[in-house]
């Protein structure tokens, strides 16, 4: 298990706001070289209308963390996204958004595929996260609050990465304070 604290994340600018890389796999991968199998990030959309970067051979999943947007996949479909709503699309599509928001992004390549979901917790609440039988790796992004996961205390902005789930297909998560987390399950390695 790997814990990545908020202060070690890299934030850079893009044409519509900022993006913060939370995790990239393999760890020595570089986003600019597109040599990753998966990448998890957050981004702020700070302008009314923005164009998404085209990413060949990349599958994308997006979840709104704050705000709301209309996602427009030119020639395909449009979708309104509010807090914790998701959409899945090809990085090769011409995609733009209308509205301001903060989002959570999962990018996968090759045979790797992923699923993400939001879990909300009240103070002192415990939930069991049951992983799909095909899940090989998992990641927890602490969006807000403070929790205990696998005997580690983590706070807003932190990430926990589980490289191998082997026999452990469920994990108990206990909130220390009111919290929101995003759980990412990954397979296809």
PDB file of C-alpha atoms in Angstrom:
ATOM      1  CA  UNK A   1       0.000   0.000   0.000  1.00  0.00           C
ATOM      2  CA  UNK A   2       1.263   3.422  -0.967  1.00  0.00           C
ATOM      3  CA  UNK A   3       0.074   6.689   0.624  1.00  0.00           C
ATOM      4  CA  UNK A   4       0.648   9.857  -1.392  1.00  0.00           C
ATOM      5  CA  UNK A   5       0.072  12.996   0.627  1.00  0.00           C
ATOM      6  CA  UNK A   6      -1.495  16.101  -0.841  1.00  0.00           C
ATOM      7  CA  UNK A   7       1.704  18.175  -0.690  1.00  0.00           C
ATOM      8  CA  UNK A   8       3.491  15.805  -3.119  1.00  0.00           C
ATOM      9  CA  UNK A   9       0.987  16.274  -5.979  1.00  0.00           C
ATOM     10  CA  UNK A  10       2.108  18.200  -9.081  1.00  0.00           C
ATOM     11  CA  UNK A  11      -0.109  21.073 -10.275  1.00  0.00           C
ATOM     12  CA  UNK A  12       0.301  22.613 -13.728  1.00  0.00           C
ATOM     13  CA  UNK A  13      -1.656  25.053 -15.856  1.00  0.00           C
ATOM     14  CA  UNK A  14      -3.707  24.167 -18.908  1.00  0.00           C
ATOM     15  CA  UNK A  15      -5.628  26.511 -21.227  1.00  0.00           C
ATOM     16  CA  UNK A  16      -8.791  26.422 -19.089  1.00  0.00           C
ATOM     17  CA  UNK A  17      -7.421  26.271 -15.537  1.00  0.00           C
ATOM     18  CA  UNK A  18      -5.142  23.959 -13.562  1.00  0.00           C
ATOM     19  CA  UNK A  19      -4.596  20.211 -13.373  1.00  0.00           C
ATOM     20  CA  UNK A  20      -3.151  18.252 -10.465  1.00  0.00           C
ATOM     21  CA  UNK A  21      -1.663  14.830 -11.083  1.00  0.00           C
ATOM     22  CA  UNK A  22      -2.652  12.603  -8.166  1.00  0.00           C
ATOM     23  CA  UNK A  23      -1.151   9.343  -9.412  1.00  0.00           C
ATOM     24  CA  UNK A  24       0.385   7.875 -12.566  1.00  0.00           C
ATOM     25  CA  UNK A  25       1.187   4.219 -13.266  1.00  0.00           C
ATOM     26  CA  UNK A  26       3.775   2.907 -13.768  1.00  0.00           C
ATOM     27  CA  UNK A  27       5.284   5.396 -11.311  1.00  0.00           C
ATOM     28  CA  UNK A  28       8.137   6.364 -13.670  1.00  0.00           C
ATOM     29  CA  UNK A  29       5.667   7.265 -16.463  1.00  0.00           C
ATOM     30  CA  UNK A  30       5.331  10.818 -17.734  1.00  0.00           C
ATOM     31  CA  UNK A  31       2.026  12.308 -18.818  1.00  0.00           C
ATOM     32  CA  UNK A  32       3.662  14.365 -21.599  1.00  0.00           C
ATOM     33  CA  UNK A  33       5.183  11.189 -23.086  1.00  0.00           C
ATOM     34  CA  UNK A  34       1.809   9.381 -22.828  1.00  0.00           C
ATOM     35  CA  UNK A  35       3.675   6.274 -21.619  1.00  0.00           C
ATOM     36  CA  UNK A  36       1.307   5.522 -18.724  1.00  0.00           C
ATOM     37  CA  UNK A  37      -1.188   2.684 -18.260  1.00  0.00           C
ATOM     38  CA  UNK A  38      -3.400   4.865 -16.085  1.00  0.00           C
ATOM     39  CA  UNK A  39      -3.386   8.356 -14.654  1.00  0.00           C
ATOM     40  CA  UNK A  40      -5.607   9.986 -12.046  1.00  0.00           C
ATOM     41  CA  UNK A  41      -5.882  13.755 -11.726  1.00  0.00           C
ATOM     42  CA  UNK A  42      -8.119  16.627 -10.750  1.00  0.00           C
ATOM     43  CA  UNK A  43      -8.636  19.721 -12.852  1.00  0.00           C
ATOM     44  CA  UNK A  44     -10.250  23.095 -12.462  1.00  0.00           C
ATOM     45  CA  UNK A  45     -12.255  24.493 -15.345  1.00  0.00           C
ATOM     46  CA  UNK A  46     -12.063  28.234 -14.740  1.00  0.00           C
ATOM     47  CA  UNK A  47     -13.366  29.597 -18.040  1.00  0.00           C
ATOM     48  CA  UNK A  48     -16.955  29.472 -19.308  1.00  0.00           C
ATOM     49  CA  UNK A  49     -16.133  27.309 -22.328  1.00  0.00           C
ATOM     50  CA  UNK A  50     -13.086  25.089 -22.763  1.00  0.00           C
ATOM     51  CA  UNK A  51     -11.718  22.548 -25.221  1.00  0.00           C
ATOM     52  CA  UNK A  52     -10.454  19.239 -23.850  1.00  0.00           C
ATOM     53  CA  UNK A  53      -6.988  18.118 -24.925  1.00  0.00           C
ATOM     54  CA  UNK A  54      -7.168  15.372 -27.562  1.00  0.00           C
ATOM     55  CA  UNK A  55      -5.494  12.219 -26.285  1.00  0.00           C
ATOM     56  CA  UNK A  56      -5.012   9.456 -28.849  1.00  0.00           C
ATOM     57  CA  UNK A  57      -5.363   5.890 -27.557  1.00  0.00           C
ATOM     58  CA  UNK A  58      -6.611   7.116 -24.163  1.00  0.00           C
ATOM     59  CA  UNK A  59      -9.958   6.257 -22.580  1.00  0.00           C
ATOM     60  CA  UNK A  60     -11.304   8.903 -20.233  1.00  0.00           C
ATOM     61  CA  UNK A  61     -13.679   8.955 -17.297  1.00  0.00           C
ATOM     62  CA  UNK A  62     -14.610  12.224 -15.639  1.00  0.00           C
ATOM     63  CA  UNK A  63     -16.491  12.954 -12.399  1.00  0.00           C
ATOM     64  CA  UNK A  64     -17.555  16.411 -11.280  1.00  0.00           C
ATOM     65  CA  UNK A  65     -16.376  17.235  -7.750  1.00  0.00           C
ATOM     66  CA  UNK A  66     -17.670  20.797  -7.561  1.00  0.00           C
ATOM     67  CA  UNK A  67     -19.744  22.966  -9.897  1.00  0.00           C
ATOM     68  CA  UNK A  68     -21.504  21.739 -13.019  1.00  0.00           C
ATOM     69  CA  UNK A  69     -20.767  21.527 -16.719  1.00  0.00           C
ATOM     70  CA  UNK A  70     -22.264  20.509 -20.002  1.00  0.00           C
ATOM     71  CA  UNK A  71     -19.891  18.111 -21.737  1.00  0.00           C
ATOM     72  CA  UNK A  72     -20.203  18.225 -25.525  1.00  0.00           C
ATOM     73  CA  UNK A  73     -18.719  15.396 -27.572  1.00  0.00           C
ATOM     74  CA  UNK A  74     -18.924  16.886 -31.069  1.00  0.00           C
ATOM     75  CA  UNK A  75     -20.924  14.712 -33.484  1.00  0.00           C
ATOM     76  CA  UNK A  76     -21.785  12.236 -30.705  1.00  0.00           C
ATOM     77  CA  UNK A  77     -23.747  13.462 -27.669  1.00  0.00           C
ATOM     78  CA  UNK A  78     -23.921  16.074 -24.921  1.00  0.00           C
ATOM     79  CA  UNK A  79     -24.340  15.426 -21.217  1.00  0.00           C
ATOM     80  CA  UNK A  80     -25.011  17.685 -18.229  1.00  0.00           C
ATOM     81  CA  UNK A  81     -22.881  16.782 -15.220  1.00  0.00           C
ATOM     82  CA  UNK A  82     -23.527  17.872 -11.631  1.00  0.00           C
ATOM     83  CA  UNK A  83     -21.599  17.001  -8.485  1.00  0.00           C
ATOM     84  CA  UNK A  84     -20.420  13.347  -8.513  1.00  0.00           C
ATOM     85  CA  UNK A  85     -21.953  12.665 -11.974  1.00  0.00           C
ATOM     86  CA  UNK A  86     -19.680  10.806 -14.412  1.00  0.00           C
ATOM     87  CA  UNK A  87     -19.111  10.384 -18.130  1.00  0.00           C
ATOM     88  CA  UNK A  88     -16.914   7.996 -20.119  1.00  0.00           C
ATOM     89  CA  UNK A  89     -15.471   8.893 -23.518  1.00  0.00           C
ATOM     90  CA  UNK A  90     -12.571   8.445 -25.898  1.00  0.00           C
ATOM     91  CA  UNK A  91      -9.677  10.866 -25.610  1.00  0.00           C
ATOM     92  CA  UNK A  92      -9.660  10.950 -29.412  1.00  0.00           C
ATOM     93  CA  UNK A  93     -13.063  12.676 -29.538  1.00  0.00           C
ATOM     94  CA  UNK A  94     -13.427  16.425 -29.985  1.00  0.00           C
ATOM     95  CA  UNK A  95     -14.785  17.343 -26.567  1.00  0.00           C
ATOM     96  CA  UNK A  96     -15.545  20.691 -25.004  1.00  0.00           C
ATOM     97  CA  UNK A  97     -17.301  21.849 -21.877  1.00  0.00           C
ATOM     98  CA  UNK A  98     -19.508  24.755 -20.920  1.00  0.00           C
ATOM     99  CA  UNK A  99     -19.501  25.784 -17.272  1.00  0.00           C
ATOM    100  CA  UNK A 100     -17.028  26.063 -14.422  1.00  0.00           C
ATOM    101  CA  UNK A 101     -16.155  23.109 -12.223  1.00  0.00           C
ATOM    102  CA  UNK A 102     -13.549  20.983 -10.515  1.00  0.00           C
ATOM    103  CA  UNK A 103     -13.371  17.458 -11.878  1.00  0.00           C
ATOM    104  CA  UNK A 104     -11.732  14.121 -11.171  1.00  0.00           C
ATOM    105  CA  UNK A 105     -10.199  12.329 -14.166  1.00  0.00           C
ATOM    106  CA  UNK A 106      -9.252   8.732 -14.825  1.00  0.00           C
ATOM    107  CA  UNK A 107      -7.273   8.066 -18.012  1.00  0.00           C
ATOM    108  CA  UNK A 108      -6.482   4.508 -19.104  1.00  0.00           C
ATOM    109  CA  UNK A 109      -4.553   3.030 -22.017  1.00  0.00           C
ATOM    110  CA  UNK A 110      -4.258  -0.352 -23.717  1.00  0.00           C
ATOM    111  CA  UNK A 111      -6.177  -3.162 -22.035  1.00  0.00           C
ATOM    112  CA  UNK A 112      -6.402  -1.322 -18.717  1.00  0.00           C
ATOM    113  CA  UNK A 113      -9.908  -0.300 -17.747  1.00  0.00           C
ATOM    114  CA  UNK A 114     -11.306   1.340 -14.681  1.00  0.00           C
ATOM    115  CA  UNK A 115     -14.425   2.144 -12.756  1.00  0.00           C
ATOM    116  CA  UNK A 116     -14.873   4.963 -10.254  1.00  0.00           C
ATOM    117  CA  UNK A 117     -17.489   5.791  -7.673  1.00  0.00           C
ATOM    118  CA  UNK A 118     -18.141   8.339  -4.953  1.00  0.00           C
ATOM    119  CA  UNK A 119     -18.733   7.332  -1.335  1.00  0.00           C
ATOM    120  CA  UNK A 120     -19.955   9.816   1.267  1.00  0.00           C
ATOM    121  CA  UNK A 121     -19.410   9.282   5.000  1.00  0.00           C
ATOM    122  CA  UNK A 122     -20.814  10.855   8.133  1.00  0.00           C
ATOM    123  CA  UNK A 123     -18.501  11.263  11.149  1.00  0.00           C
ATOM    124  CA  UNK A 124     -17.540   7.907  12.748  1.00  0.00           C
ATOM    125  CA  UNK A 125     -19.345   6.048   9.928  1.00  0.00           C
ATOM    126  CA  UNK A 126     -17.742   2.838   8.616  1.00  0.00           C
ATOM    127  CA  UNK A 127     -18.386   1.326   5.188  1.00  0.00           C
ATOM    128  CA  UNK A 128     -16.999  -1.783   3.545  1.00  0.00           C
ATOM    129  CA  UNK A 129     -15.759  -1.288  -0.012  1.00  0.00           C
ATOM    130  CA  UNK A 130     -16.303  -4.540  -1.915  1.00  0.00           C
ATOM    131  CA  UNK A 131     -14.179  -4.787  -5.047  1.00  0.00           C
ATOM    132  CA  UNK A 132     -15.248  -6.479  -8.268  1.00  0.00           C
ATOM    133  CA  UNK A 133     -13.765  -9.963  -8.614  1.00  0.00           C
ATOM    134  CA  UNK A 134     -11.748  -8.782 -11.665  1.00  0.00           C
ATOM    135  CA  UNK A 135     -10.253  -5.755  -9.893  1.00  0.00           C
ATOM    136  CA  UNK A 136      -6.450  -5.989  -9.716  1.00  0.00           C
ATOM    137  CA  UNK A 137      -5.486  -2.580  -8.322  1.00  0.00           C
ATOM    138  CA  UNK A 138      -7.399   0.122  -6.457  1.00  0.00           C
ATOM    139  CA  UNK A 139      -6.980   3.763  -5.566  1.00  0.00           C
ATOM    140  CA  UNK A 140      -8.734   5.962  -3.002  1.00  0.00           C
ATOM    141  CA  UNK A 141      -8.780   9.744  -3.440  1.00  0.00           C
ATOM    142  CA  UNK A 142      -9.813  11.607  -0.303  1.00  0.00           C
ATOM    143  CA  UNK A 143     -11.805  14.527  -1.692  1.00  0.00           C
ATOM    144  CA  UNK A 144     -12.796  15.908   1.709  1.00  0.00           C
ATOM    145  CA  UNK A 145     -12.567  14.979   5.355  1.00  0.00           C
ATOM    146  CA  UNK A 146     -10.384  12.576   7.302  1.00  0.00           C
ATOM    147  CA  UNK A 147     -10.596   8.775   7.244  1.00  0.00           C
ATOM    148  CA  UNK A 148      -8.899   5.562   8.302  1.00  0.00           C
ATOM    149  CA  UNK A 149      -8.181   3.089   5.503  1.00  0.00           C
ATOM    150  CA  UNK A 150      -6.101  -0.051   6.156  1.00  0.00           C
ATOM    151  CA  UNK A 151      -4.973   1.371   9.531  1.00  0.00           C
ATOM    152  CA  UNK A 152      -3.680   4.560   7.852  1.00  0.00           C
ATOM    153  CA  UNK A 153      -5.180   7.957   8.617  1.00  0.00           C
ATOM    154  CA  UNK A 154      -5.573  10.083   5.492  1.00  0.00           C
ATOM    155  CA  UNK A 155      -6.957  13.555   4.882  1.00  0.00           C
ATOM    156  CA  UNK A 156      -8.400  15.699   2.124  1.00  0.00           C
ATOM    157  CA  UNK A 157      -6.194  15.567  -0.991  1.00  0.00           C
ATOM    158  CA  UNK A 158      -4.367  12.363  -0.032  1.00  0.00           C
ATOM    159  CA  UNK A 159      -4.319   9.218  -2.190  1.00  0.00           C
ATOM    160  CA  UNK A 160      -3.991   5.565  -1.204  1.00  0.00           C
ATOM    161  CA  UNK A 161      -2.891   3.141  -3.929  1.00  0.00           C
ATOM    162  CA  UNK A 162      -3.288  -0.609  -3.493  1.00  0.00           C
ATOM    163  CA  UNK A 163      -0.969  -2.284  -6.003  1.00  0.00           C
ATOM    164  CA  UNK A 164      -2.194  -5.802  -5.308  1.00  0.00           C
ATOM    165  CA  UNK A 165      -5.581  -6.862  -4.003  1.00  0.00           C
ATOM    166  CA  UNK A 166      -4.815 -10.634  -4.166  1.00  0.00           C
ATOM    167  CA  UNK A 167      -7.039 -12.175  -1.491  1.00  0.00           C
ATOM    168  CA  UNK A 168      -8.354  -8.896  -0.102  1.00  0.00           C
ATOM    169  CA  UNK A 169     -11.472  -8.081  -2.125  1.00  0.00           C
ATOM    170  CA  UNK A 170     -12.976  -5.808   0.517  1.00  0.00           C
ATOM    171  CA  UNK A 171     -11.647  -3.014   2.695  1.00  0.00           C
ATOM    172  CA  UNK A 172     -13.234  -1.220   5.638  1.00  0.00           C
ATOM    173  CA  UNK A 173     -13.146   2.569   5.525  1.00  0.00           C
ATOM    174  CA  UNK A 174     -13.912   4.564   8.689  1.00  0.00           C
ATOM    175  CA  UNK A 175     -14.591   8.287   8.668  1.00  0.00           C
ATOM    176  CA  UNK A 176     -12.978  10.352  11.422  1.00  0.00           C
ATOM    177  CA  UNK A 177     -14.918  13.392  10.167  1.00  0.00           C
ATOM    178  CA  UNK A 178     -17.626  13.873   7.536  1.00  0.00           C
ATOM    179  CA  UNK A 179     -15.864  12.792   4.328  1.00  0.00           C
ATOM    180  CA  UNK A 180     -16.151  12.157   0.603  1.00  0.00           C
ATOM    181  CA  UNK A 181     -13.888   9.755  -1.274  1.00  0.00           C
ATOM    182  CA  UNK A 182     -13.556   8.564  -4.841  1.00  0.00           C
ATOM    183  CA  UNK A 183     -12.798   4.856  -5.242  1.00  0.00           C
ATOM    184  CA  UNK A 184     -11.116   3.727  -8.474  1.00  0.00           C
ATOM    185  CA  UNK A 185     -11.009   0.036  -9.394  1.00  0.00           C
ATOM    186  CA  UNK A 186      -8.611  -1.058 -12.156  1.00  0.00           C
ATOM    187  CA  UNK A 187      -8.190  -4.239 -14.209  1.00  0.00           C
ATOM    188  CA  UNK A 188      -6.611  -5.411 -17.459  1.00  0.00           C
ATOM    189  CA  UNK A 189      -2.931  -5.363 -16.484  1.00  0.00           C
TER     190      UNK A 189
END
